[in-house]
Coordinates of C-alpha atoms and ligand atoms in Angstrom, one line a residue:
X1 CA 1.4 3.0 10.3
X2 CA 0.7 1.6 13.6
X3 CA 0.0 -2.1 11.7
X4 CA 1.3 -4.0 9.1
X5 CA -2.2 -5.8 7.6
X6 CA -2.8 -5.6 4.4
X7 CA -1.0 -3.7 1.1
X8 CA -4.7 -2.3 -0.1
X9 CA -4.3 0.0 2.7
X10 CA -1.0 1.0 2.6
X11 CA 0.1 4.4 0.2
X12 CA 2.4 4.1 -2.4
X13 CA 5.0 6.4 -0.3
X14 CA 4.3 4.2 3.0
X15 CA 5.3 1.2 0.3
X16 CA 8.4 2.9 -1.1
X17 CA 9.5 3.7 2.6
X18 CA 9.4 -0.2 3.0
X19 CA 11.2 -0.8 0.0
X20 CA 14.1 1.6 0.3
X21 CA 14.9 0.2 4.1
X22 CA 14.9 -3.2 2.8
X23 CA 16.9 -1.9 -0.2
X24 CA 19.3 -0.4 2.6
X25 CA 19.4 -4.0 4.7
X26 CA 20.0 -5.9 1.4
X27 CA 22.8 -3.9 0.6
X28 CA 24.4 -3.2 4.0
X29 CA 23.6 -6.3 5.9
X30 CA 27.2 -6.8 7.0
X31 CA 27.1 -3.8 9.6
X32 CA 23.5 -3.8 10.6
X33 CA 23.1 -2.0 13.6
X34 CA 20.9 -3.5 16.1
X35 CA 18.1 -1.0 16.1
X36 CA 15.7 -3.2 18.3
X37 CA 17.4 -4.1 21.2
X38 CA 14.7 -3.9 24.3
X39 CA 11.8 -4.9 21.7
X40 CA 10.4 -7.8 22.6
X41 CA 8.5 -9.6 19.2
X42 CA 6.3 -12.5 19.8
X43 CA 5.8 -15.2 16.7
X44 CA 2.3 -16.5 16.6
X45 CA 2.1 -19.0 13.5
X46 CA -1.5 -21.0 13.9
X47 CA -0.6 -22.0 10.5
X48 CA 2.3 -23.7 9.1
X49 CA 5.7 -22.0 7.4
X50 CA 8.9 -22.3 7.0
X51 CA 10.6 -19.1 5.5
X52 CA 7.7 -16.3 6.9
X53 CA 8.5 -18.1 10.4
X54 CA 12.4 -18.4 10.2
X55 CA 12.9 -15.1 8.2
X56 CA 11.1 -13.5 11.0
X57 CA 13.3 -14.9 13.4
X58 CA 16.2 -14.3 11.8
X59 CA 15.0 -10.2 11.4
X60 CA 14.0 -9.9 15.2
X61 CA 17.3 -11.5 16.0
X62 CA 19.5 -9.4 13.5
X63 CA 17.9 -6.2 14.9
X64 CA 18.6 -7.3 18.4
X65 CA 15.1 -7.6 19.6
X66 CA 13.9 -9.9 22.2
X67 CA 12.1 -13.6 20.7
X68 CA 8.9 -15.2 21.8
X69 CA 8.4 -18.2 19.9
X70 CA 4.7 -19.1 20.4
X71 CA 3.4 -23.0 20.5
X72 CA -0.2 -23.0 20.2
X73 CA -0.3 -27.1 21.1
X74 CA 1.4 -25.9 24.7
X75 CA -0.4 -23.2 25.4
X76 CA -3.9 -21.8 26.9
X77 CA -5.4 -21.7 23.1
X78 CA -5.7 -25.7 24.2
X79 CA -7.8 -24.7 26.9
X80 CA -10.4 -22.4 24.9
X81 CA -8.7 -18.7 24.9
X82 CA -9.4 -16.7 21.8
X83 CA -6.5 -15.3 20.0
X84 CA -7.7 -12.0 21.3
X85 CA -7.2 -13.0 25.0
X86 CA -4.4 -14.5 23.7
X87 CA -2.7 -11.4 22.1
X88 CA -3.8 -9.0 25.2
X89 CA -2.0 -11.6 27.5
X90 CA 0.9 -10.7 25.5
X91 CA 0.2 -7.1 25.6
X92 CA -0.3 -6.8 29.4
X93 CA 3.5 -8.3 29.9
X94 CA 5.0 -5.7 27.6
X95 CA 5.4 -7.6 24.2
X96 CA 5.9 -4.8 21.6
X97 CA 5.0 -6.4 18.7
X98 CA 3.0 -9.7 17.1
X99 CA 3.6 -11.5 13.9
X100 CA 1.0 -13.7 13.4
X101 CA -0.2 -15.8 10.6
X102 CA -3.5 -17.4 10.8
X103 CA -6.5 -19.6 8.3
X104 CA -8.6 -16.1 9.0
X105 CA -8.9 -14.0 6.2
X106 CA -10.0 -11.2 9.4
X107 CA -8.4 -11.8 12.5
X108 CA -6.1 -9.0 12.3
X109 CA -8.3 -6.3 11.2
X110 CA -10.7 -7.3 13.7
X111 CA -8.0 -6.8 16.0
X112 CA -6.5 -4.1 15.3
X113 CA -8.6 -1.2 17.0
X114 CA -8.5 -3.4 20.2
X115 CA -4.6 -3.9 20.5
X116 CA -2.0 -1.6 21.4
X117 CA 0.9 -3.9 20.5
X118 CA 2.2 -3.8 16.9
X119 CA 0.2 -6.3 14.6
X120 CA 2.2 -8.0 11.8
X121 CA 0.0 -10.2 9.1
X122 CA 2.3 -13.2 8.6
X123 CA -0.4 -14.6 5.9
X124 CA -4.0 -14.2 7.1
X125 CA -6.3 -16.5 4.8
X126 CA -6.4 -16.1 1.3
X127 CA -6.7 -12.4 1.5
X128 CA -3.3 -10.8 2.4
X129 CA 0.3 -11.9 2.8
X130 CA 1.8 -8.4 2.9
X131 CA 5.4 -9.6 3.5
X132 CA 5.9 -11.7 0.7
X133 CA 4.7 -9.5 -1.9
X134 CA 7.0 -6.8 -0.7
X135 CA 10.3 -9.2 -0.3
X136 CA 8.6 -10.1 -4.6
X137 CA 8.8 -6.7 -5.6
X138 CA 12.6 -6.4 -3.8
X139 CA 13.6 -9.1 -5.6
X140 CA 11.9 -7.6 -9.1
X141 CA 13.7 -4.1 -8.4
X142 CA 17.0 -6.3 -7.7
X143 CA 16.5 -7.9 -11.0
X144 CA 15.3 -5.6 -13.4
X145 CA 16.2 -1.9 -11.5
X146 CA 12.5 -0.4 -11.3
X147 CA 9.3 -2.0 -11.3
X148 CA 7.6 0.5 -13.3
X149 CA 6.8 -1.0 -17.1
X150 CA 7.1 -4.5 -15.8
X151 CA 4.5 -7.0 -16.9
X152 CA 4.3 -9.6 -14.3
X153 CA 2.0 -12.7 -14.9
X154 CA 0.7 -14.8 -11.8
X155 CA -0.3 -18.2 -12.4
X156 CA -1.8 -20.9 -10.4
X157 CA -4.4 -21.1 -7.7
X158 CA -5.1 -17.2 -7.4
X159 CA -8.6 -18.5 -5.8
X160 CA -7.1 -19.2 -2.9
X161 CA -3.4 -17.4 -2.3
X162 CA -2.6 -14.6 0.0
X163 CA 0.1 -13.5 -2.1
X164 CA -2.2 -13.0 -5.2
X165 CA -3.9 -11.3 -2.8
X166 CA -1.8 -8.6 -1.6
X167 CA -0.1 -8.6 -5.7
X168 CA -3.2 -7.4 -6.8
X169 CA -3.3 -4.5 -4.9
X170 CA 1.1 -3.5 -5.1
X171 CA 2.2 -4.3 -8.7
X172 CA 0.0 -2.2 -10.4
X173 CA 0.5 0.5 -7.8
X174 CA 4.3 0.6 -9.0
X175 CA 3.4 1.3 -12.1
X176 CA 3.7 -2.6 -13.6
X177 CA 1.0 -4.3 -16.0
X178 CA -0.5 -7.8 -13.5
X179 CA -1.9 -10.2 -15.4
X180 CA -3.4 -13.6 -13.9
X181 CA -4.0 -17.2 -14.8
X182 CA -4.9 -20.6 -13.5
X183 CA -7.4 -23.7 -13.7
X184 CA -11.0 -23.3 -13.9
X185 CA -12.8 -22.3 -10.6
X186 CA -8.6 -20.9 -9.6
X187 CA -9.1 -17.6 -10.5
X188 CA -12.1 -16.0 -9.0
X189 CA -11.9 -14.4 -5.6
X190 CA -16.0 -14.3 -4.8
X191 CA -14.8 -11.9 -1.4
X192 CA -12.0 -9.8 -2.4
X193 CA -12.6 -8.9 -6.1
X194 CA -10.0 -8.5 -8.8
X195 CA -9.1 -4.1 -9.0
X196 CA -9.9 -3.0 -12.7
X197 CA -7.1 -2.6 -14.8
X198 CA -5.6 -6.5 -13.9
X199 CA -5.7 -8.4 -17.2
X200 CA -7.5 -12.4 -16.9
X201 CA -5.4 -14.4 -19.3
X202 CA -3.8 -17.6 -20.3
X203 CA -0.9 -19.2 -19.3
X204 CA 0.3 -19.7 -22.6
X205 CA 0.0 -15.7 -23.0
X206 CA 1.6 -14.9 -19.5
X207 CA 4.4 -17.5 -21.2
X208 CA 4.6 -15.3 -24.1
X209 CA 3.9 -11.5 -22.6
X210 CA 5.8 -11.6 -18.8
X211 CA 9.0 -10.3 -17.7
X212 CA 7.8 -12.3 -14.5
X213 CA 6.3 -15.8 -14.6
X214 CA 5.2 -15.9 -11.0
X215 CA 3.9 -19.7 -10.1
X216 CA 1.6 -20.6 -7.7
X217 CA 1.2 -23.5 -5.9
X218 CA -2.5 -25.1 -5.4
X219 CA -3.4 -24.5 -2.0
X220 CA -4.9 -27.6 -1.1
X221 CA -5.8 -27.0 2.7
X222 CA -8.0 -24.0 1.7
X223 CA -10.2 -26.3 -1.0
X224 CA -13.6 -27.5 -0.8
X225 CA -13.8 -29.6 -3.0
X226 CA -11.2 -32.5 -4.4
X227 CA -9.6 -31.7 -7.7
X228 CA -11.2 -33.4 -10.7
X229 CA -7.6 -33.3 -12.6
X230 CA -4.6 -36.0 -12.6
X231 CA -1.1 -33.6 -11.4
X232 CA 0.5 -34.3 -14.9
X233 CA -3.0 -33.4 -16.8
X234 CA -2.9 -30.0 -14.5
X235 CA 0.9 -29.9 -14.8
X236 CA 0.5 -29.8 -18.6
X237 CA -2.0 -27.6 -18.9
X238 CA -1.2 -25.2 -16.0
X239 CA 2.3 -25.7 -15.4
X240 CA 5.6 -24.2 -16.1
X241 CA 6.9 -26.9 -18.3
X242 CA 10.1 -27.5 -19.6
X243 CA 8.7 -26.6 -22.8
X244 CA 6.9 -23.5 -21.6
X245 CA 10.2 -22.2 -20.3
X246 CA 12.2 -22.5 -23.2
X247 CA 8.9 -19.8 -24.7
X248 CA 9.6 -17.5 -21.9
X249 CA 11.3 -13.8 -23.2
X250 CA 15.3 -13.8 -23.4
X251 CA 15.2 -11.6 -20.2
X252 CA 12.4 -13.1 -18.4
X253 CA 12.2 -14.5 -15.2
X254 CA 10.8 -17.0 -12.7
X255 CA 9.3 -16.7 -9.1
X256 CA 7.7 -18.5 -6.8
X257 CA 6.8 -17.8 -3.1
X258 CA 6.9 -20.9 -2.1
X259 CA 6.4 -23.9 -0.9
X260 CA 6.7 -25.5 -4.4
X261 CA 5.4 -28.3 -5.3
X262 CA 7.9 -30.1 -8.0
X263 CA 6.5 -31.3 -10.8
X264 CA 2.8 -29.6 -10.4
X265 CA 3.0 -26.0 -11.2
X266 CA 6.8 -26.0 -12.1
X267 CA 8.8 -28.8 -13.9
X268 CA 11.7 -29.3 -11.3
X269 CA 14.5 -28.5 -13.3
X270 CA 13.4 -24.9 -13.6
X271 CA 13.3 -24.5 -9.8
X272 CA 17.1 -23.7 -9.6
X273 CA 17.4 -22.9 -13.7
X274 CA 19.4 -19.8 -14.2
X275 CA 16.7 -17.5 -14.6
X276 CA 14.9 -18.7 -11.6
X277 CA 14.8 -16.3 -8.9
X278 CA 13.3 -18.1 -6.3
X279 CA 16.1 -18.3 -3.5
X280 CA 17.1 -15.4 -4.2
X281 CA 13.1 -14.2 -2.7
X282 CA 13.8 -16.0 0.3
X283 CA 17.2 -14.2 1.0
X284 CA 15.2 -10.7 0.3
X285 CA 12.5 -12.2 3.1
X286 CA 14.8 -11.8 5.7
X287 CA 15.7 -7.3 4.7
X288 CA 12.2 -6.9 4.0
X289 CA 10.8 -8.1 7.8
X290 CA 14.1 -6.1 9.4
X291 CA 12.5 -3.3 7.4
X292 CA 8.6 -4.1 8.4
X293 CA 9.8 -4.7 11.7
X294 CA 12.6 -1.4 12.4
X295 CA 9.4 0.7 10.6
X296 CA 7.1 -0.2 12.9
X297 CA 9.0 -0.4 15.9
X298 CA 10.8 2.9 15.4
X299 CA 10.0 4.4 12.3
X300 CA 7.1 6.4 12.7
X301 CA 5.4 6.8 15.9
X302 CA 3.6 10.2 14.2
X303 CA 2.8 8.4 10.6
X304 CA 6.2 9.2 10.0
X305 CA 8.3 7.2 7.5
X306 CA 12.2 6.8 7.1
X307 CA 13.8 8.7 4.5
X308 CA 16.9 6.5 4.1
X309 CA 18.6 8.8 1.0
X310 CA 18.9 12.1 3.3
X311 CA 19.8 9.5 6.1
X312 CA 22.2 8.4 4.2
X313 CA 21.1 5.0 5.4
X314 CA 21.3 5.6 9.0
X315 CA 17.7 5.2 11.0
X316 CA 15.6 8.7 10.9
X317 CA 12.4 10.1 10.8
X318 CA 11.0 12.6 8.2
Ligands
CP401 N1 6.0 -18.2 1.1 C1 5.6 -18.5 2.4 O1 4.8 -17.9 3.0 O2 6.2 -19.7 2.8 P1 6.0 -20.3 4.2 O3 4.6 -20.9 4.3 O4 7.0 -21.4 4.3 O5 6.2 -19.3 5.3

């Protein structure tokens, strides 16, 4: 695993290896050892985030590596370099590795022959957001101890989300039932078709069937068109409300990768509700991108992966 692109191309033991070390962070991040020291790690975001960027940071930072924060306003993008150029500039002064999000569902696989430097997809698009569906299934395990015989429902603007994206091609890997919802014209994805096996459903029935109720938010910036709907029509009809909460399984639970919008695809007072996981995803962003990041960086210059239960935690190869 020289990149981290896209889940689709990942195997499920490559995934599991991800997991574990994250699983390892979360539960020893009080004597982290800093495994990246020397690394340098440049941040390119050409897109806007708050948790991807900072949890990042934060990662590089606990694993001792070296920070390049990246402004694309002060730098030579302004004057017409590609992202390529860009990326080799980086690569010629000894940067190790680039997390990089981007509005291009494929940059990074276009790159990715062409670079030495480790590639980390950040969110590319609407196709992939690796990261986030890993630090969603490390919150799941957290929660329910396995992932296997889960039903997890997504619902909201799969059309257009990365993390739908990558979802589609993890949770049933792990052995979990996916099913999907949203708004008419939110649920097709005309370039990266829905894998067999995903149920299309209702909200209502995610409601009703999910151990998950994973929301979505509608990302505007990637629509053509304006939406014909009021907020509170599509916040009734597509929304976690109070109402559809309270229908939720005694066990079930509620995420949300975030940003949220309050009030649009989840009634406010369900953001923080008891059963709302949703900061707990952000604080499981941080072990999953020391894990991506250690991995990559050390783990497995011969497609090896780490093997953390005969490590007994400490960094090895297998
Ligand atoms: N979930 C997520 O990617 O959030 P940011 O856009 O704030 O990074």
């Amino acid at each position: 695993m020289k990149h981290l692109l896209e889940l689709r191309s990942l195997t499920v033991d490559q995934i599991n290896a991800i997991l574990e070390r994250a699983e390892y962070f979360q539960q020893n991040h009080a004597t982290i050892t800093p495994t990246l020291q020397k690394f340098f790690v440049a941040n390119l975001f050409f897109e806007p985030s708050t948790r991807t960027r900072f949890s990042f940071e934060m990662a590089e930072r606990r694993l001792g590596a070296e920070v390049l924060n990246f402004a694309e306003v002060s730098s030579s993008r302004v004057k017409g370099e590609t992202i390529y150029d860009t990326i080799k500039t980086l690569e010629s002064m000894g940067v190790d590795a680039a997390v990089i999000r981007t509005t291009e569902n494929n940059l990074l696989n276009d790159l990715q022959e062409k670079v030495n430097l480790r590639l980390i997809n950040a969110g590319a698009g609407h196709r992939e957001h690796p990261t986030q569906a890993l630090l969603d299934v490390l919150t799941m395990k957290e929660q329910f101890g396995q992932i296997e015989g889960l039903t997890v429902g997504i619902i909201g603007d799969i059309t257009h989300s990365r993390v739908a994206g990558s979802h589609m091609h993890l949770i049933p890997r792990l052995g979990a039932k996916l099913m999907l919802a949203g708004a008419e014209g939110m649920v097709e994805r005309p370039l990266d078709p829905i894998p067999d096996g995903i149920q299309l459903s209702t909200v209502d029935d995610i409601v009703k069937e999910a151990d998950v109720v994973m929301m979505l938010r509608i990302q505007h910036e990637r629509h053509t068109r304006l939406m014909q709907m009021s907020v509170n029509e599509y916040h009734q009809e597509y929304g976690l409300t109070l109402d559809r909460a309270k229908r939720m399984k005694p066990n079930a639970v509620i995420m949300h990768p975030a940003p949220i919008n309050r009030g649009v695809e989840i009634d406010t007072n369900l953001v923080e509700a008891e059963n709302s996981l949703i900061n707990r995803q952000v604080r499981n962003g941080l072990f999953t991108r020391m894990a991506v990041l250690e991995i990559l960086l050390k783990g497995d210059k011969n497609e090896q992966l780490f093997d953390t239960r005969r490590s007994g935690g400490e960094f090895c190869t297998v």
